[in-house]
Amino acid sequence: MEAIRHARKHFTNLEDGQLEDVQHVMGLLAFPSDTNLYPYKDLLDESRWQMLVQQFRHENFKLYQLNTYSVFTVALQAGLSALKTPHCYKTDSERNNDCPVCTQPLNILASTLPYAHCSQSRLICQISGQSLNEHNHPLMLPNGYVYGEKALQNMAQENGGKVICPRTKEVFNLKEAEKVFVM
């Protein structure tokens, strides 16, 4: 009875949702901790302690203007996002071994991050690793794969005018390769 008197005295000026919460909490006084009645069972559940811990942390971070992510996590995500391309999610044989995002653990971490925005890009020959430019023109084989002119010429010299596509292992004459123009 003393609890009811206390509630009537001190809880008269509550806002709309607060009165119902106070009534539920006051009802806890009348039920044992192992009750099966709703909402008291939920209010006495052990998982509420974890929720209370999370709520405390959230309010503490808001109070002291702290971020919920560590500085390391933010820096790692920024770096992965700057390097991430759609090429990082192809099959293992098509990934770049030198790209950190293409490695398995970082690839999983970067899966939810946006792709890097590249306003300027370079084409690289899959065979030689050299840039494809005005000094090393890109040539397309009849199967659609593009390689550097220098690499294909070297391969043709070694194989009597024939080039072998490294990806499909198809054999073509070097003369069948067409020059590709990139704008």
mmCIF file of C-alpha atoms in Angstrom:
data_model
loop_
_atom_site.group_PDB
_atom_site.id
_atom_site.type_symbol
_atom_site.label_atom_id
_atom_site.label_comp_id
_atom_site.label_asym_id
_atom_site.label_seq_id
_atom_site.Cartn_x
_atom_site.Cartn_y
_atom_site.Cartn_z
ATOM 1 C CA MET A 1 0.000 0.000 0.000
ATOM 2 C CA GLU A 2 2.878 2.318 0.693
ATOM 3 C CA ALA A 3 4.045 1.921 -2.923
ATOM 4 C CA ILE A 4 0.622 2.916 -4.246
ATOM 5 C CA ARG A 5 0.573 6.033 -2.034
ATOM 6 C CA HIS A 6 4.066 6.931 -3.244
ATOM 7 C CA ALA A 7 3.016 6.487 -6.894
ATOM 8 C CA ARG A 8 -0.113 8.606 -6.489
ATOM 9 C CA LYS A 9 1.883 11.359 -4.843
ATOM 10 C CA HIS A 10 4.876 11.493 -7.208
ATOM 11 C CA PHE A 11 3.594 10.219 -10.556
ATOM 12 C CA THR A 12 0.710 12.582 -11.190
ATOM 13 C CA ASN A 13 2.316 14.665 -13.941
ATOM 14 C CA LEU A 14 3.371 11.947 -16.382
ATOM 15 C CA GLU A 15 3.258 12.166 -20.156
ATOM 16 C CA ASP A 16 1.044 9.891 -22.253
ATOM 17 C CA GLY A 17 3.282 6.802 -22.685
ATOM 18 C CA GLN A 18 4.914 7.068 -19.269
ATOM 19 C CA LEU A 19 1.774 6.324 -17.218
ATOM 20 C CA GLU A 20 1.352 2.919 -18.857
ATOM 21 C CA ASP A 21 5.035 2.080 -18.266
ATOM 22 C CA VAL A 22 4.749 3.048 -14.582
ATOM 23 C CA GLN A 23 1.618 0.905 -14.205
ATOM 24 C CA HIS A 24 3.429 -2.107 -15.669
ATOM 25 C CA VAL A 25 6.423 -1.595 -13.406
ATOM 26 C CA MET A 26 4.153 -1.191 -10.368
ATOM 27 C CA GLY A 27 2.469 -4.469 -11.336
ATOM 28 C CA LEU A 28 5.837 -6.203 -10.966
ATOM 29 C CA LEU A 29 5.495 -5.735 -7.205
ATOM 30 C CA ALA A 30 2.541 -8.119 -7.168
ATOM 31 C CA PHE A 31 4.035 -10.934 -9.307
ATOM 32 C CA PRO A 32 6.934 -13.349 -8.663
ATOM 33 C CA SER A 33 9.988 -13.259 -10.952
ATOM 34 C CA ASP A 34 9.015 -16.534 -12.678
ATOM 35 C CA THR A 35 5.541 -15.362 -13.775
ATOM 36 C CA ASN A 36 4.196 -16.308 -17.212
ATOM 37 C CA LEU A 37 1.787 -13.392 -17.541
ATOM 38 C CA TYR A 38 2.293 -10.771 -20.229
ATOM 39 C CA PRO A 39 3.814 -8.074 -19.950
ATOM 40 C CA TYR A 40 5.435 -9.013 -16.658
ATOM 41 C CA LYS A 41 7.211 -12.046 -18.104
ATOM 42 C CA ASP A 42 8.877 -9.811 -20.713
ATOM 43 C CA LEU A 43 9.798 -7.188 -18.135
ATOM 44 C CA LEU A 44 11.475 -9.818 -15.909
ATOM 45 C CA ASP A 45 13.282 -11.616 -18.763
ATOM 46 C CA GLU A 46 17.086 -11.991 -18.441
ATOM 47 C CA SER A 47 17.643 -10.604 -21.956
ATOM 48 C CA ARG A 48 16.481 -7.200 -20.682
ATOM 49 C CA TRP A 49 19.867 -6.829 -18.939
ATOM 50 C CA GLN A 50 21.652 -6.961 -22.312
ATOM 51 C CA MET A 51 19.161 -4.436 -23.674
ATOM 52 C CA LEU A 52 19.847 -2.204 -20.657
ATOM 53 C CA VAL A 53 23.620 -2.451 -21.256
ATOM 54 C CA GLN A 54 23.156 -1.524 -24.929
ATOM 55 C CA GLN A 55 20.843 1.354 -24.033
ATOM 56 C CA PHE A 56 23.343 2.667 -21.464
ATOM 57 C CA ARG A 57 26.203 2.531 -23.981
ATOM 58 C CA HIS A 58 24.114 4.290 -26.613
ATOM 59 C CA GLU A 59 23.102 7.088 -24.231
ATOM 60 C CA ASN A 60 26.663 7.406 -22.901
ATOM 61 C CA PHE A 61 28.035 7.737 -26.456
ATOM 62 C CA LYS A 62 25.388 10.368 -27.238
ATOM 63 C CA LEU A 63 26.158 12.272 -24.026
ATOM 64 C CA TYR A 64 29.909 12.444 -24.698
ATOM 65 C CA GLN A 65 29.509 12.734 -28.501
ATOM 66 C CA LEU A 66 31.397 9.502 -29.143
ATOM 67 C CA ASN A 67 31.092 7.375 -32.254
ATOM 68 C CA THR A 68 29.911 3.788 -31.874
ATOM 69 C CA TYR A 69 32.674 2.654 -34.277
ATOM 70 C CA SER A 70 36.360 2.749 -33.396
ATOM 71 C CA VAL A 71 38.732 5.017 -35.319
ATOM 72 C CA PHE A 72 40.446 1.891 -36.671
ATOM 73 C CA THR A 73 37.161 0.560 -38.075
ATOM 74 C CA VAL A 74 36.354 3.874 -39.753
ATOM 75 C CA ALA A 75 39.852 4.126 -41.276
ATOM 76 C CA LEU A 76 39.737 0.505 -42.476
ATOM 77 C CA GLN A 77 36.325 0.993 -44.086
ATOM 78 C CA ALA A 78 37.478 4.194 -45.808
ATOM 79 C CA GLY A 79 40.534 2.427 -47.211
ATOM 80 C CA LEU A 80 38.588 -0.614 -48.383
ATOM 81 C CA SER A 81 35.931 1.562 -49.984
ATOM 82 C CA ALA A 82 38.598 3.557 -51.854
ATOM 83 C CA LEU A 83 40.044 0.339 -53.333
ATOM 84 C CA LYS A 84 36.874 -1.707 -53.886
ATOM 85 C CA THR A 85 35.793 -2.375 -57.468
ATOM 86 C CA PRO A 86 33.338 -4.861 -59.009
ATOM 87 C CA HIS A 87 36.398 -6.828 -60.148
ATOM 88 C CA CYS A 88 37.030 -7.755 -56.478
ATOM 89 C CA TYR A 89 33.937 -9.991 -56.474
ATOM 90 C CA LYS A 90 34.680 -12.132 -59.509
ATOM 91 C CA THR A 91 35.953 -15.708 -59.315
ATOM 92 C CA ASP A 92 39.254 -16.324 -57.531
ATOM 93 C CA SER A 93 41.137 -16.807 -60.810
ATOM 94 C CA GLU A 94 40.033 -13.387 -62.104
ATOM 95 C CA ARG A 95 40.930 -11.395 -58.974
ATOM 96 C CA ASN A 96 44.040 -9.264 -58.643
ATOM 97 C CA ASN A 97 46.480 -10.887 -56.211
ATOM 98 C CA ASP A 98 47.957 -7.490 -55.258
ATOM 99 C CA CYS A 99 44.591 -5.964 -54.300
ATOM 100 C CA PRO A 100 43.897 -6.041 -50.529
ATOM 101 C CA VAL A 101 40.124 -6.062 -51.100
ATOM 102 C CA CYS A 102 40.439 -9.220 -53.220
ATOM 103 C CA THR A 103 41.827 -11.209 -50.265
ATOM 104 C CA GLN A 104 39.205 -13.357 -48.565
ATOM 105 C CA PRO A 105 38.938 -11.729 -45.078
ATOM 106 C CA LEU A 106 38.915 -8.136 -46.335
ATOM 107 C CA ASN A 107 36.636 -9.085 -49.226
ATOM 108 C CA ILE A 108 33.988 -10.165 -46.713
ATOM 109 C CA LEU A 109 34.434 -6.981 -44.643
ATOM 110 C CA ALA A 110 34.092 -4.792 -47.752
ATOM 111 C CA SER A 111 30.953 -6.517 -49.053
ATOM 112 C CA THR A 112 28.589 -3.892 -47.568
ATOM 113 C CA LEU A 113 30.733 -0.888 -48.544
ATOM 114 C CA PRO A 114 30.198 1.186 -51.711
ATOM 115 C CA TYR A 115 32.465 0.805 -54.732
ATOM 116 C CA ALA A 116 35.250 3.307 -55.323
ATOM 117 C CA HIS A 117 34.447 6.145 -57.700
ATOM 118 C CA CYS A 118 37.006 6.259 -60.481
ATOM 119 C CA SER A 119 36.745 9.255 -62.767
ATOM 120 C CA GLN A 120 39.972 8.264 -64.523
ATOM 121 C CA SER A 121 41.120 4.722 -65.074
ATOM 122 C CA ARG A 122 43.901 2.857 -66.834
ATOM 123 C CA LEU A 123 43.705 -0.271 -68.910
ATOM 124 C CA ILE A 124 46.322 -2.864 -68.013
ATOM 125 C CA CYS A 125 47.428 -5.792 -70.167
ATOM 126 C CA GLN A 126 46.588 -9.099 -68.447
ATOM 127 C CA ILE A 127 49.680 -10.751 -69.955
ATOM 128 C CA SER A 128 52.442 -8.197 -69.392
ATOM 129 C CA GLY A 129 50.958 -5.944 -66.693
ATOM 130 C CA GLN A 130 51.847 -2.865 -68.798
ATOM 131 C CA SER A 131 49.497 0.042 -69.398
ATOM 132 C CA LEU A 132 47.501 0.031 -72.619
ATOM 133 C CA ASN A 133 48.054 3.419 -74.229
ATOM 134 C CA GLU A 134 49.306 5.040 -77.434
ATOM 135 C CA HIS A 135 52.637 3.196 -77.081
ATOM 136 C CA ASN A 136 51.038 -0.191 -76.356
ATOM 137 C CA HIS A 137 47.710 -0.268 -78.231
ATOM 138 C CA PRO A 138 44.944 -2.511 -76.954
ATOM 139 C CA LEU A 139 44.176 -5.355 -79.380
ATOM 140 C CA MET A 140 41.043 -7.505 -79.203
ATOM 141 C CA LEU A 141 41.232 -11.166 -80.134
ATOM 142 C CA PRO A 142 38.274 -12.718 -82.018
ATOM 143 C CA ASN A 143 36.991 -14.205 -78.727
ATOM 144 C CA GLY A 144 36.562 -10.676 -77.285
ATOM 145 C CA TYR A 145 39.482 -10.567 -74.827
ATOM 146 C CA VAL A 146 41.761 -7.517 -74.981
ATOM 147 C CA TYR A 147 45.534 -7.576 -74.481
ATOM 148 C CA GLY A 148 48.464 -5.253 -75.150
ATOM 149 C CA GLU A 149 49.967 -5.090 -78.628
ATOM 150 C CA LYS A 150 53.515 -5.611 -77.324
ATOM 151 C CA ALA A 151 52.589 -8.765 -75.386
ATOM 152 C CA LEU A 152 50.733 -10.240 -78.351
ATOM 153 C CA GLN A 153 53.621 -9.434 -80.724
ATOM 154 C CA ASN A 154 56.105 -11.128 -78.357
ATOM 155 C CA MET A 155 53.833 -14.163 -78.112
ATOM 156 C CA ALA A 156 53.424 -14.284 -81.911
ATOM 157 C CA GLN A 157 57.223 -14.182 -82.416
ATOM 158 C CA GLU A 158 57.641 -17.139 -80.061
ATOM 159 C CA ASN A 159 54.800 -19.156 -81.660
ATOM 160 C CA GLY A 160 55.268 -18.534 -85.396
ATOM 161 C CA GLY A 161 52.672 -15.787 -85.807
ATOM 162 C CA LYS A 162 50.116 -17.443 -83.538
ATOM 163 C CA VAL A 163 48.798 -16.048 -80.260
ATOM 164 C CA ILE A 164 47.214 -18.122 -77.499
ATOM 165 C CA CYS A 165 44.548 -16.462 -75.358
ATOM 166 C CA PRO A 166 45.669 -16.955 -71.734
ATOM 167 C CA ARG A 167 42.085 -17.177 -70.502
ATOM 168 C CA THR A 168 40.460 -19.509 -73.047
ATOM 169 C CA LYS A 169 43.579 -21.183 -74.521
ATOM 170 C CA GLU A 170 42.212 -20.554 -78.045
ATOM 171 C CA VAL A 171 44.801 -20.068 -80.803
ATOM 172 C CA PHE A 172 44.550 -17.186 -83.292
ATOM 173 C CA ASN A 173 46.716 -15.505 -85.911
ATOM 174 C CA LEU A 174 48.043 -12.144 -84.769
ATOM 175 C CA LYS A 175 46.494 -10.615 -87.900
ATOM 176 C CA GLU A 176 43.032 -11.545 -86.580
ATOM 177 C CA ALA A 177 43.424 -9.201 -83.605
ATOM 178 C CA GLU A 178 41.681 -5.848 -84.018
ATOM 179 C CA LYS A 179 42.789 -2.521 -82.623
ATOM 180 C CA VAL A 180 40.493 -1.169 -79.905
ATOM 181 C CA PHE A 181 39.889 2.570 -79.570
ATOM 182 C CA VAL A 182 39.031 3.881 -76.109
ATOM 183 C CA MET A 183 37.552 7.320 -75.614
#
